[in-house]
Amino acid sequence: MNYTPGRFDREGAEHMDRIAKTVFAPVYPVLAGQILDRCGISRGRCLDVGSGPGSLGIALARASDLTVTLLDSSPDMLAVAEENAREAGLSDRVSPLAGDVHEIPLPAGSVDLAVSRGSVFFWEDLSRAFSEIHRVLAPGGRAYVGGGFGTAELRDAVQVAMTKENPDWKSFRDRNLGPGNRERVAGVLADLGLRHRIISDDSGLWAMIDRGR
Ligand code: SAM
């Protein structure tokens, strides 16, 4: 099956899971290390928004003391994520939660570290989504939202493999991680008045949001 970005039904979930466990597999531990390092939060409650099969949240749980909630609007993705957490022996610290980023089903101030990879490109209302992420952050909490592959080497290796599945994959990636989205995300965060930093380098395109005290 060719890779079709944006398919989040059962077939899409199985396909994303296969990619996450093969081509993308080396990416998640690298991203987890970068997130822990850049955000400086390694304990408390973590929310992986648009977790898909849960690979980033699971990598973060492996590399830290965080308790991780995997949030996704696709029940098929969450079923795979729950199984993956179980297989990783992390069911006590990694659990699924059905919900939409535009209306996160968690109380205000209940999350120390919110992360999200590869999901923001599908959100309909960025302003509302980022407001919700900010709402659930606890004082001192941080969010790390965007997309990417961690390093130039990983990005290029993923490109070679993914282009075999879908010849349009590079243009999809370049559009997602390019200047258009960078300006769009930065504009929304500035309009909301959220303290943030945009990271656009070999690790990808990321918005780091600081909730402050
Ligand atoms: N984060 C995972 C990763 O990097 O492997 C999965 C990325 S996948 C390309 C995008 C995920 O975002 C899908 O699982 C999809 O269901 C989820 N998603 C899309 N829109 C969403 C929304 N509005 N709220 C919550 N999840 C959403």
Short mmCIF file of C-alpha atoms and ligand atoms in Angstrom, two decimals:
data_model
loop_
_atom_site.label_atom_id
_atom_site.label_comp_id
_atom_site.label_asym_id
_atom_site.label_seq_id
_atom_site.Cartn_x
_atom_site.Cartn_y
_atom_site.Cartn_z
CA MET A 1 0.00 0.00 0.00
CA ASN A 2 1.27 3.50 -0.79
CA TYR A 3 1.63 5.90 2.09
CA THR A 4 -1.32 8.29 2.16
CA PRO A 5 -0.81 11.13 4.63
CA GLY A 6 -3.95 11.95 6.59
CA ARG A 7 -5.53 8.50 6.68
CA PHE A 8 -6.32 7.74 10.29
CA ASP A 9 -8.74 4.82 9.93
CA ARG A 10 -7.81 1.24 10.76
CA GLU A 11 -5.80 0.70 7.59
CA GLY A 12 -4.06 4.06 8.06
CA ALA A 13 -3.29 3.19 11.68
CA GLU A 14 -1.79 -0.18 10.74
CA HIS A 15 0.27 1.48 8.04
CA MET A 16 1.50 4.26 10.35
CA ASP A 17 2.38 1.61 12.93
CA ARG A 18 4.41 -0.34 10.37
CA ILE A 19 6.33 2.78 9.31
CA ALA A 20 6.87 3.83 12.94
CA LYS A 21 8.38 0.42 13.70
CA THR A 22 10.63 0.33 10.62
CA VAL A 23 11.63 3.43 8.64
CA PHE A 24 10.84 5.94 11.41
CA ALA A 25 11.96 3.72 14.32
CA PRO A 26 15.38 5.36 14.93
CA VAL A 27 13.80 8.83 14.87
CA TYR A 28 11.72 8.65 18.09
CA PRO A 29 14.52 7.99 20.64
CA VAL A 30 16.54 10.83 19.09
CA LEU A 31 13.56 13.20 19.27
CA ALA A 32 12.83 12.08 22.85
CA GLY A 33 16.40 12.93 23.84
CA GLN A 34 16.17 16.34 22.17
CA ILE A 35 12.84 17.09 23.85
CA LEU A 36 14.07 16.13 27.32
CA ASP A 37 17.21 18.16 26.79
CA ARG A 38 15.60 21.26 25.27
CA CYS A 39 12.58 21.36 27.58
CA GLY A 40 14.42 20.32 30.74
CA ILE A 41 11.43 18.33 32.04
CA SER A 42 11.90 14.63 32.74
CA ARG A 43 9.36 13.85 35.46
CA GLY A 44 5.68 14.48 36.02
CA ARG A 45 2.84 14.23 33.49
CA CYS A 46 3.44 14.19 29.75
CA LEU A 47 0.80 14.48 27.02
CA ASP A 48 1.59 13.23 23.49
CA VAL A 49 -0.94 15.04 21.26
CA GLY A 50 -1.87 13.17 18.08
CA SER A 51 0.21 10.27 19.32
CA GLY A 52 -0.73 7.88 16.53
CA PRO A 53 0.75 4.49 17.45
CA GLY A 54 2.41 6.11 20.47
CA SER A 55 6.06 5.84 19.44
CA LEU A 56 7.18 9.26 20.70
CA GLY A 57 5.35 8.99 24.02
CA ILE A 58 6.75 5.49 24.55
CA ALA A 59 10.29 6.67 23.71
CA LEU A 60 9.87 9.52 26.22
CA ALA A 61 8.64 7.14 28.93
CA ARG A 62 11.63 4.85 28.27
CA ALA A 63 14.10 7.74 28.59
CA SER A 64 12.60 9.47 31.63
CA ASP A 65 10.37 9.15 34.69
CA LEU A 66 7.43 10.78 32.90
CA THR A 67 3.92 9.34 33.08
CA VAL A 68 2.58 9.64 29.54
CA THR A 69 -0.94 10.10 28.17
CA LEU A 70 -1.32 9.29 24.47
CA LEU A 71 -4.07 11.53 23.06
CA ASP A 72 -5.51 10.90 19.62
CA SER A 73 -8.81 11.57 17.87
CA SER A 74 -8.59 8.27 15.97
CA PRO A 75 -9.83 5.24 17.94
CA ASP A 76 -7.93 2.99 15.52
CA MET A 77 -4.63 4.76 16.24
CA LEU A 78 -5.30 4.57 19.98
CA ALA A 79 -6.01 0.83 19.87
CA VAL A 80 -2.60 0.30 18.25
CA ALA A 81 -0.98 2.71 20.75
CA GLU A 82 -2.42 0.88 23.74
CA GLU A 83 -1.10 -2.43 22.42
CA ASN A 84 2.32 -0.90 21.79
CA ALA A 85 2.51 0.46 25.35
CA ARG A 86 1.59 -3.01 26.64
CA GLU A 87 4.21 -4.70 24.46
CA ALA A 88 6.81 -2.20 25.71
CA GLY A 89 5.95 -3.21 29.29
CA LEU A 90 4.95 0.37 30.03
CA SER A 91 1.18 0.10 30.57
CA ASP A 92 1.61 1.36 34.13
CA ARG A 93 3.09 4.67 32.88
CA VAL A 94 1.70 5.05 29.34
CA SER A 95 -2.05 5.14 28.72
CA PRO A 96 -4.35 6.13 25.84
CA LEU A 97 -6.93 8.92 25.89
CA ALA A 98 -9.46 9.54 23.13
CA GLY A 99 -9.87 13.20 22.30
CA ASP A 100 -9.34 16.12 19.97
CA VAL A 101 -6.60 18.72 20.37
CA HIS A 102 -9.24 21.41 19.85
CA GLU A 103 -10.98 20.29 23.05
CA ILE A 104 -8.49 18.38 25.16
CA PRO A 105 -10.38 16.29 27.72
CA LEU A 106 -8.07 17.19 30.61
CA PRO A 107 -8.27 19.81 33.37
CA ALA A 108 -6.35 23.08 33.17
CA GLY A 109 -2.83 22.91 34.55
CA SER A 110 -2.64 19.10 34.54
CA VAL A 111 0.33 18.53 32.19
CA ASP A 112 4.03 19.24 32.76
CA LEU A 113 5.24 18.44 29.24
CA ALA A 114 3.05 18.41 26.11
CA VAL A 115 4.65 17.01 22.96
CA SER A 116 3.35 16.47 19.47
CA ARG A 117 5.03 15.17 16.32
CA GLY A 118 3.55 15.16 12.82
CA SER A 119 0.02 16.02 13.94
CA VAL A 120 -0.09 19.84 13.86
CA PHE A 121 -0.22 19.75 10.04
CA PHE A 122 -3.68 18.19 10.26
CA TRP A 123 -5.22 20.51 12.87
CA GLU A 124 -8.09 22.63 11.57
CA ASP A 125 -7.85 25.57 13.97
CA LEU A 126 -4.28 26.22 15.10
CA SER A 127 -5.27 29.07 17.41
CA ARG A 128 -7.75 26.93 19.30
CA ALA A 129 -5.42 23.92 19.37
CA PHE A 130 -2.48 25.89 20.80
CA SER A 131 -4.79 27.62 23.31
CA GLU A 132 -5.91 24.20 24.50
CA ILE A 133 -2.35 22.94 24.81
CA HIS A 134 -1.45 26.05 26.78
CA ARG A 135 -4.54 25.66 29.00
CA VAL A 136 -3.57 22.14 30.11
CA LEU A 137 0.04 23.09 30.90
CA ALA A 138 0.88 23.35 34.59
CA PRO A 139 2.86 26.33 35.88
CA GLY A 140 6.45 25.83 34.71
CA GLY A 141 5.22 23.44 32.02
CA ARG A 142 6.43 23.37 28.45
CA ALA A 143 5.14 22.18 25.08
CA TYR A 144 7.15 20.95 22.11
CA VAL A 145 5.01 20.75 18.98
CA GLY A 146 5.94 20.26 15.34
CA GLY A 147 7.45 17.74 13.04
CA GLY A 148 10.76 16.35 11.91
CA PHE A 149 13.25 13.52 12.07
CA GLY A 150 15.83 14.63 14.62
CA THR A 151 18.96 14.86 12.45
CA ALA A 152 19.87 15.50 8.81
CA GLU A 153 21.08 11.87 8.47
CA LEU A 154 17.80 10.42 9.74
CA ARG A 155 15.77 12.88 7.62
CA ASP A 156 17.64 11.86 4.48
CA ALA A 157 17.43 8.13 5.22
CA VAL A 158 13.67 8.42 5.83
CA GLN A 159 13.30 10.35 2.58
CA VAL A 160 14.95 7.60 0.54
CA ALA A 161 12.73 4.90 2.05
CA MET A 162 9.48 6.90 1.96
CA THR A 163 9.95 8.09 -1.63
CA LYS A 164 9.87 4.43 -2.67
CA GLU A 165 6.39 4.19 -1.14
CA ASN A 166 5.14 7.55 -2.38
CA PRO A 167 6.97 9.67 -4.99
CA ASP A 168 5.23 12.80 -3.62
CA TRP A 169 6.47 12.22 -0.09
CA LYS A 170 9.35 14.75 -0.25
CA SER A 171 7.11 17.58 -1.40
CA PHE A 172 4.62 16.71 1.37
CA ARG A 173 7.47 16.82 3.92
CA ASP A 174 8.95 20.03 2.55
CA ARG A 175 5.58 21.74 2.63
CA ASN A 176 4.97 20.65 6.24
CA LEU A 177 8.39 21.68 7.53
CA GLY A 178 8.91 24.69 5.26
CA PRO A 179 8.77 28.45 5.71
CA GLY A 180 5.00 28.68 5.08
CA ASN A 181 4.16 26.58 8.11
CA ARG A 182 6.92 28.17 10.15
CA GLU A 183 5.39 31.63 9.61
CA ARG A 184 1.86 30.32 10.19
CA VAL A 185 2.69 28.67 13.52
CA ALA A 186 4.82 31.61 14.71
CA GLY A 187 2.03 34.03 13.74
CA VAL A 188 -0.61 32.10 15.68
CA LEU A 189 1.57 31.85 18.79
CA ALA A 190 2.44 35.56 18.62
CA ASP A 191 -1.25 36.50 18.20
CA LEU A 192 -2.12 34.38 21.24
CA GLY A 193 0.65 36.09 23.20
CA LEU A 194 2.22 32.77 24.20
CA ARG A 195 5.86 32.76 25.24
CA HIS A 196 7.55 30.57 22.68
CA ARG A 197 10.59 29.81 20.54
CA ILE A 198 10.53 28.43 17.00
CA ILE A 199 13.17 25.82 16.25
CA SER A 200 13.81 25.29 12.55
CA ASP A 201 16.96 23.24 11.99
CA ASP A 202 18.06 19.72 11.09
CA SER A 203 15.84 18.37 13.90
CA GLY A 204 12.74 19.67 12.11
CA LEU A 205 10.24 22.46 12.68
CA TRP A 206 9.22 22.79 16.32
CA ALA A 207 7.44 25.33 18.48
CA MET A 208 8.56 25.27 22.10
CA ILE A 209 6.00 26.95 24.34
CA ASP A 210 6.81 28.08 27.84
CA ARG A 211 3.83 28.31 30.20
CA GLY A 212 5.75 30.34 32.75
CA ARG A 213 5.04 30.29 36.49
N1 SAM B 1 2.76 11.43 16.46
C1 SAM B 1 2.78 10.19 15.73
C2 SAM B 1 4.14 9.95 15.14
O1 SAM B 1 4.89 10.92 14.97
O2 SAM B 1 4.44 8.80 14.83
C3 SAM B 1 1.66 10.08 14.69
C4 SAM B 1 1.67 11.12 13.61
S1 SAM B 1 0.33 10.89 12.47
C5 SAM B 1 1.04 11.50 11.00
C6 SAM B 1 -0.81 12.18 12.94
C7 SAM B 1 -1.73 11.80 14.11
O3 SAM B 1 -2.45 12.97 14.53
C8 SAM B 1 -2.77 10.75 13.74
O4 SAM B 1 -2.70 9.69 14.66
C9 SAM B 1 -4.09 11.48 13.83
O5 SAM B 1 -5.18 10.66 14.23
C10 SAM B 1 -3.78 12.56 14.85
N2 SAM B 1 -4.66 13.75 14.77
C11 SAM B 1 -4.97 14.45 13.65
N3 SAM B 1 -5.80 15.46 13.95
C12 SAM B 1 -6.01 15.40 15.30
C13 SAM B 1 -6.78 16.17 16.23
N4 SAM B 1 -7.50 17.21 15.80
N5 SAM B 1 -6.75 15.83 17.53
C14 SAM B 1 -6.03 14.76 17.96
N6 SAM B 1 -5.29 13.97 17.13
C15 SAM B 1 -5.28 14.30 15.83
#
